[in-house]
Structures are given as C-alpha cells and as structure tokens.
mmCIF file of C-alpha atoms in Angstrom:
data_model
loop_
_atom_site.group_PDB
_atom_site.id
_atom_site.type_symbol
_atom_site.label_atom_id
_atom_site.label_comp_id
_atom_site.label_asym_id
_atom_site.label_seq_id
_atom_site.Cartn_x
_atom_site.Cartn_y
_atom_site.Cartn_z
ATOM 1 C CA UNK A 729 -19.573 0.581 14.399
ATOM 2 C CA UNK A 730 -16.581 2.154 13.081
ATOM 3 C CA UNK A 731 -14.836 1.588 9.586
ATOM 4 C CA UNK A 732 -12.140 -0.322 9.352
ATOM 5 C CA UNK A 733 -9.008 0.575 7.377
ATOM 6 C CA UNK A 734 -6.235 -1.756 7.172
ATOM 7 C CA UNK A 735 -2.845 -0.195 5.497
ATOM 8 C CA UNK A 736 -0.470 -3.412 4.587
ATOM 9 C CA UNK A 737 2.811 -2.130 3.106
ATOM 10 C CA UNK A 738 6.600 -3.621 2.714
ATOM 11 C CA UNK A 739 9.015 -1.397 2.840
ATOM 12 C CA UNK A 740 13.407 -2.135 2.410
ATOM 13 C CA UNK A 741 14.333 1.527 2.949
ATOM 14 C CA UNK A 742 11.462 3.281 4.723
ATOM 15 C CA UNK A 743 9.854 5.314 1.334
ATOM 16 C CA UNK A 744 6.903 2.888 1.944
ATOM 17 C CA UNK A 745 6.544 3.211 5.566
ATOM 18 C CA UNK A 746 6.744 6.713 5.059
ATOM 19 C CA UNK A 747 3.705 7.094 2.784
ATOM 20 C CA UNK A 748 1.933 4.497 4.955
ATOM 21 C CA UNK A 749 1.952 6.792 7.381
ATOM 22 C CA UNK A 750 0.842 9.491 5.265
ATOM 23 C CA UNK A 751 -2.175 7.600 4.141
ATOM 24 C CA UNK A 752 -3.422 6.937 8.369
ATOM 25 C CA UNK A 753 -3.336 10.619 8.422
ATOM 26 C CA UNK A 754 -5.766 10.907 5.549
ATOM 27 C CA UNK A 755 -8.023 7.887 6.116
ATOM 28 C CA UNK A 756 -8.402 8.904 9.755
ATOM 29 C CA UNK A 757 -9.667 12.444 8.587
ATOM 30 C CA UNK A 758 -12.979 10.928 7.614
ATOM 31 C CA UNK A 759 -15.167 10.209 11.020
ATOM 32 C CA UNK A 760 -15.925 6.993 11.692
ATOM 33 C CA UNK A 761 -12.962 4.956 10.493
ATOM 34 C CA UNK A 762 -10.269 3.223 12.849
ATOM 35 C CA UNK A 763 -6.966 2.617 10.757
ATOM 36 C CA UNK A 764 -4.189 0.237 11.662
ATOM 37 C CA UNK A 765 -1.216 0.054 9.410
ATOM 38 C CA UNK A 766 0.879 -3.250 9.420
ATOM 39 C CA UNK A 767 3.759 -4.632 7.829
ATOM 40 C CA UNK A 768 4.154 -7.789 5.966
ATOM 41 C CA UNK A 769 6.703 -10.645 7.593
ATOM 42 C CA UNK A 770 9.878 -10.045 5.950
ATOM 43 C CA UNK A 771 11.266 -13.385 4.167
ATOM 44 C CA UNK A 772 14.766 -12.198 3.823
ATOM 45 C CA UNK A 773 17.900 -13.421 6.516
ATOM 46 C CA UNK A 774 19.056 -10.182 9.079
ATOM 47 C CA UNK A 775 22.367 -10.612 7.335
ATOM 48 C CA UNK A 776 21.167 -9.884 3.870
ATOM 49 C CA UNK A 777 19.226 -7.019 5.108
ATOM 50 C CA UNK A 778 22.275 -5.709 6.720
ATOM 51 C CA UNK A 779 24.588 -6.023 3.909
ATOM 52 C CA UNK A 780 21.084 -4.206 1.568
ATOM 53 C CA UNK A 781 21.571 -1.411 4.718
ATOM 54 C CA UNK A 782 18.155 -1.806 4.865
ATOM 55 C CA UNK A 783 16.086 0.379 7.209
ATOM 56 C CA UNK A 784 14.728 -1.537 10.524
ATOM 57 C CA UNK A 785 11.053 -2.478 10.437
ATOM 58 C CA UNK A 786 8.651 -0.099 12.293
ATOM 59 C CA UNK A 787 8.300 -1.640 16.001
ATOM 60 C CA UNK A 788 4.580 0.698 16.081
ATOM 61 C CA UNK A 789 3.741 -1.375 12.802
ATOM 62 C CA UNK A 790 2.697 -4.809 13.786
ATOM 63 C CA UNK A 791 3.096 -7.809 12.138
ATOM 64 C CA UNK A 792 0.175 -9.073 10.184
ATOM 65 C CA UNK A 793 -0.926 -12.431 9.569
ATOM 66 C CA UNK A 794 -2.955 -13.360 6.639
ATOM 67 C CA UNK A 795 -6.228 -14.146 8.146
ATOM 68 C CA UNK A 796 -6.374 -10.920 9.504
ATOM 69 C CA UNK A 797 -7.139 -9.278 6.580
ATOM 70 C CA UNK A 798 -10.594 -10.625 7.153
ATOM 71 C CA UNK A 799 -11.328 -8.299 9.902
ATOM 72 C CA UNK A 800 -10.855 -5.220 7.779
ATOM 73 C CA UNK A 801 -13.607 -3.476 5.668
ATOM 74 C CA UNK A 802 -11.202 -2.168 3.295
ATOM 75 C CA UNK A 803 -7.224 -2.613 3.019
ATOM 76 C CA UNK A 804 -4.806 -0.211 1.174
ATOM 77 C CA UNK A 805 -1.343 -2.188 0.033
ATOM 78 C CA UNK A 806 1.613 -1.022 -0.262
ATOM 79 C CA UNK A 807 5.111 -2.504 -1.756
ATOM 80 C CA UNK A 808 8.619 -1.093 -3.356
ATOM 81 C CA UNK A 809 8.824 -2.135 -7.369
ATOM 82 C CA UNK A 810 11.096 -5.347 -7.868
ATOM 83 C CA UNK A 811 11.382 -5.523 -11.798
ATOM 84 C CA UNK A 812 7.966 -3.790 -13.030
ATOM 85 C CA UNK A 813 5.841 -5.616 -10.303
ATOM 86 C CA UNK A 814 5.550 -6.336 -6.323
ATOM 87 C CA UNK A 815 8.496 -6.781 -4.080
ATOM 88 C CA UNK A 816 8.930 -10.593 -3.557
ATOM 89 C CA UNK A 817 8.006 -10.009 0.468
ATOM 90 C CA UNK A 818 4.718 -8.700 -0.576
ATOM 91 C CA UNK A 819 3.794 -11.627 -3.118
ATOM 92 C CA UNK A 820 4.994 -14.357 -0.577
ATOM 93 C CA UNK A 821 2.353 -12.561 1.835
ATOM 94 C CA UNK A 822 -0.498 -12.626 -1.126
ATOM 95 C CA UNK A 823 0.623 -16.545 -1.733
ATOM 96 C CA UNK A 824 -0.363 -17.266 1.755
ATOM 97 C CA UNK A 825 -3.879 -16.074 1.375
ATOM 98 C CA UNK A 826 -5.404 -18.990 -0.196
ATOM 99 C CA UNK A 827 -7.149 -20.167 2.853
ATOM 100 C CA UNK A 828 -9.056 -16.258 2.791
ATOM 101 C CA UNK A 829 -8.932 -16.912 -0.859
ATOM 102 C CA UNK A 830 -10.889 -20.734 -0.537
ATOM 103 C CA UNK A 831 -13.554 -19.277 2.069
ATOM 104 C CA UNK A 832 -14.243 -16.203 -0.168
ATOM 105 C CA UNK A 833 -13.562 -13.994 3.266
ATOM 106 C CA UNK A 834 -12.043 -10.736 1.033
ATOM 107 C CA UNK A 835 -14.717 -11.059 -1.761
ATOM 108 C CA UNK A 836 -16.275 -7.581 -1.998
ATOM 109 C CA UNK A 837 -14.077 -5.849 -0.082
ATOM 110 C CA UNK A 838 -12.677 -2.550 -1.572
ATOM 111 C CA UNK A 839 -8.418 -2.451 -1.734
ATOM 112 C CA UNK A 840 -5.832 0.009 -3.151
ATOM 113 C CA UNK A 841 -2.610 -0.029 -3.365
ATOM 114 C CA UNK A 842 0.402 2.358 -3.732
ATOM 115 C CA UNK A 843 4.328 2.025 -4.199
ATOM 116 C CA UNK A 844 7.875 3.290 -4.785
ATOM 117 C CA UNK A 845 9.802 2.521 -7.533
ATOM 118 C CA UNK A 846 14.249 3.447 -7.472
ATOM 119 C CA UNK A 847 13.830 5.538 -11.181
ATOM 120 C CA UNK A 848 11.146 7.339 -13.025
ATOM 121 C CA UNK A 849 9.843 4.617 -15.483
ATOM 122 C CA UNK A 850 10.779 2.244 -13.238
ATOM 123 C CA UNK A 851 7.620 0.684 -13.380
ATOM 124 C CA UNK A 852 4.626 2.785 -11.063
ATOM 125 C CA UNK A 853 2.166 1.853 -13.305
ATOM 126 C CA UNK A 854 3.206 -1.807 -14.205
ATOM 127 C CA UNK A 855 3.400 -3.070 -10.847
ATOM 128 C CA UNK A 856 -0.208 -0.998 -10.084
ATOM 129 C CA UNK A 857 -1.543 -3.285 -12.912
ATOM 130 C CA UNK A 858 0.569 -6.515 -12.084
ATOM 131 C CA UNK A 859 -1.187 -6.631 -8.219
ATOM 132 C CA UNK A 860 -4.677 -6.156 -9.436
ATOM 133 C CA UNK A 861 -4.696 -9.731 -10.754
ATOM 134 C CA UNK A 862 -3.960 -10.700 -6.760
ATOM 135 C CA UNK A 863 -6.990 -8.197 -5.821
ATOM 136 C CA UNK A 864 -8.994 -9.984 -8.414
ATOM 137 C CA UNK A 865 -8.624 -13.586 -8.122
ATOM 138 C CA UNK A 866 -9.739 -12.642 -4.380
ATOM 139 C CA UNK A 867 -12.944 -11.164 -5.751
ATOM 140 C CA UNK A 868 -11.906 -7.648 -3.871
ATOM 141 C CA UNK A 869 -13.164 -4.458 -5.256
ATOM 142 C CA UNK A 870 -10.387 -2.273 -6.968
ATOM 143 C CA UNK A 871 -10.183 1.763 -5.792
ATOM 144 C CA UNK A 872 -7.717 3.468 -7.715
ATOM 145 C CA UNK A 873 -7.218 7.223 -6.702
ATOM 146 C CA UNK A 874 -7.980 8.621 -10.193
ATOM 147 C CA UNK A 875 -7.848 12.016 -10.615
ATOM 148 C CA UNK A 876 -9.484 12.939 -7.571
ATOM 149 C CA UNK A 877 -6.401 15.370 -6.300
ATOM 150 C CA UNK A 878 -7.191 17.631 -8.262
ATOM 151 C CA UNK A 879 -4.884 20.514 -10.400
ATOM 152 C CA UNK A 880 -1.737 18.593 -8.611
ATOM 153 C CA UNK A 881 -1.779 15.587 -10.690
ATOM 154 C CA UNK A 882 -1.296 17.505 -13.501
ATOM 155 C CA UNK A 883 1.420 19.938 -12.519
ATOM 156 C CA UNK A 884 4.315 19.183 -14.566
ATOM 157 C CA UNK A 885 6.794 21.767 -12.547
ATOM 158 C CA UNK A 886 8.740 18.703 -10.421
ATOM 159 C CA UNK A 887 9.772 15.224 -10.698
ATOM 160 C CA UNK A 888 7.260 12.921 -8.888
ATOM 161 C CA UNK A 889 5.979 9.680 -7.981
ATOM 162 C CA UNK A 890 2.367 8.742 -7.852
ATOM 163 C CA UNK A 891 -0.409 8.476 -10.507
ATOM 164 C CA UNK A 892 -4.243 7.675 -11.353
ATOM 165 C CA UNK A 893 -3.457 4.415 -9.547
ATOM 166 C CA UNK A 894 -2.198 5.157 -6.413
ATOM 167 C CA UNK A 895 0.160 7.179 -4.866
ATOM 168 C CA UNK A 896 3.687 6.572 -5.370
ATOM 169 C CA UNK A 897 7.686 8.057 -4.594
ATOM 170 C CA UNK A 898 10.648 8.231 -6.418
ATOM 171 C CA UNK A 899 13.163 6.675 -3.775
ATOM 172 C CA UNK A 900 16.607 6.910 -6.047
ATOM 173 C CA UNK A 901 18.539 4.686 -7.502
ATOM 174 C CA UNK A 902 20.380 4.158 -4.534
ATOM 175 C CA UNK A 903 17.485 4.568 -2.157
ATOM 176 C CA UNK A 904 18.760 7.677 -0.972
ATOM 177 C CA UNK A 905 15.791 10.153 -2.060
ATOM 178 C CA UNK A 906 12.783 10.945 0.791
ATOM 179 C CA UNK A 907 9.242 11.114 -0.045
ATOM 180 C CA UNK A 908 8.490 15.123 -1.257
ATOM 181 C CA UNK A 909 5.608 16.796 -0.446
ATOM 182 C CA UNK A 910 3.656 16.521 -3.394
ATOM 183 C CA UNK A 911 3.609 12.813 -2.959
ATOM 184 C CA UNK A 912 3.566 12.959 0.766
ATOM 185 C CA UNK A 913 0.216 15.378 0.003
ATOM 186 C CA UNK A 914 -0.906 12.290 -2.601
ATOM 187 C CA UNK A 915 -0.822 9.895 -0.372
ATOM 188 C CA UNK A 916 -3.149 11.349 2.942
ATOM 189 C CA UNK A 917 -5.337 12.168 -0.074
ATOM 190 C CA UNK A 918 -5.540 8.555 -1.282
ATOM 191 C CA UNK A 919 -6.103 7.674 2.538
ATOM 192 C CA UNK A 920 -8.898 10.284 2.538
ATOM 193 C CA UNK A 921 -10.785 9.350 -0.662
ATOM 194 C CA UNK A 922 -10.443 5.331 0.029
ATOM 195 C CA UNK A 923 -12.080 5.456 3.467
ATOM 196 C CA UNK A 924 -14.628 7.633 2.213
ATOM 197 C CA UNK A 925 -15.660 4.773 -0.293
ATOM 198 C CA UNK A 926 -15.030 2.030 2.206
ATOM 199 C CA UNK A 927 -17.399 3.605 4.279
ATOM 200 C CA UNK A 928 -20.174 4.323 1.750
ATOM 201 C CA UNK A 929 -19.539 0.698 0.837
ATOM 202 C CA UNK A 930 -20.000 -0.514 4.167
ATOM 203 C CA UNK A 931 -23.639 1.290 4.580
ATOM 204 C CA UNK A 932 -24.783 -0.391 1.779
#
C-alpha cells in the first residue's frame, strides 16, 4: 500500500503554492508514496482579496476539510508569516481540528511545515516554532529538515529563505519577489527527506 503524503499550504500571493509544488516533486521521488497537495478554505471576503491583489487559489489544489487529514500518513504544512507566526487562514483551519484532535486520529503521525515570510527576519524561524505547539497538542511527530541539504544551507553567497526547520522564501515586502532556486532546490529536498521518514515510519 502506498505512502501517503498530504501537502496543506495557504498561500495570498502564490510563494506558498509555489514551494508546495516544489515539495510533490521531491516527495514523489521516493517510490511508494502518493502525494496530494491541498489548500486550506480561505476565511477572507473576494473583495478584500481583490483590493490585497491577491493571487487566485490553485483550481488543481483541492479544498481540504479537516477530517481528511486522517487519511494521510504524514502531512507537510505550509503558511505565509502574519506577525512572527501562522497566517490567520491557516490557524482557523488548525482550530477546526478538535474533533481529529478529541479522537486522537493525528497522534503519531509525522508533519513538517515550511513558509514565506515579506523580509529577512521577518520571522522564518518564529512562526516554525509558534506551529509546533498545534503539531503537539495533536500528539503528531515533528520532522524538521535539519541540515540534511547539505553544503547549500550553509552558503552564505545569496539572500535566502529557508532553514533547519523547513524550507522557506523571501516573497518582498510587497510580495513582488518569486521563489529562487536555492529555495525552490530546498523545498523538493524537504519533500524528499519527509517521505522517506514517513515511509520508514509507516513500516514500523
């Protein structure tokens, strides 16, 4: 029976989206695993969006409910920073999980996350830290990346996103910056390295 990978992202201006994709790439590398990547239900008004000129949600990304997640073996999230921690879309989506959170269905299950913040310190590492109390509370198994690139997480040579965490993008201050390779390259590795543990985890 195959492994399955569930990537669960938010995205306003596509950066996420982007890396979500990335990720499938990765993850699907490893034989054996089936990955679907979803989006969260978005809370704000089409207006709001508009006047945010925020990109239109991925019609090849479905819509996810909550008890869903139970049919995954392992789930990567993924969410823009708001303030040092998750975008507000993503937390409303964790607050309706206490029905998978009563019934213990994500207990054990191995999760990651990864995330785009609009400066450099504009929190990467907070809101890594910030949504492992959501992992936690649902008894889910933390995977950070590490160091498990390699020589690339250390390179100093260009500005970018992503860290022993998860991967990550810059996306501007105005949200006009795209995803660069190095983090594009970050982020099929993360894909790659969680569904290899997902599916040692599974054959346990």
């Amino acid at each position: 029976m195959a492994t399955k990978i569930y990537i669960v992202y938010y995205s306003t201006w596509g950066h996420i989206a982007t890396l979500a994709e990335e990720m499938k790439k990765g993850a699907e590398s490893v034989p054996g695993v089936e990955v679907t990547v979803w989006r969260v239900p978005e809370t704000l008004p089409e207006d709001v969006l508009g006047k945010m000129h925020a990109a239109p949600g991925r019609e090849d990304h479905p819509v996810i409910t909550a008890r869903q997640l139970a049919e995954a073996d392992g789930i990567l999230f993924g969410f823009p920073t708001r303030f040092g921690m998750m975008a507000a879309q993503m937390k409303a989506f964790f607050d309706s999980t206490g029905g998978l959170w009563q019934a213990q269905s994500l207990a054990g299950k191995p999760a990651g996350v990864f995330f785009a913040t609009g400066t450099q310190g504009g929190g990467q590492e907070t809101t890594a830290l910030t949504a492992v109390t959501q992992l936690t509370h649902h008894g889910m198994l933390f995977v950070p990346v590490g160091y498990t690139h390699g020589a690339g997480m250390f390179c100093m040579d260009e500005v970018k996103g992503g860290s022993p965490y998860g991967a990550g993008t810059f996306a501007g201050a105005d949200g006009s910056r795209v995803p660069s390779d190095a983090e594009l390259a970050l982020a099929a590795h993360q894909g790659k390295y969680f569904s290899g543990v997902t599916k040692k985890l599974k054959a346990v």
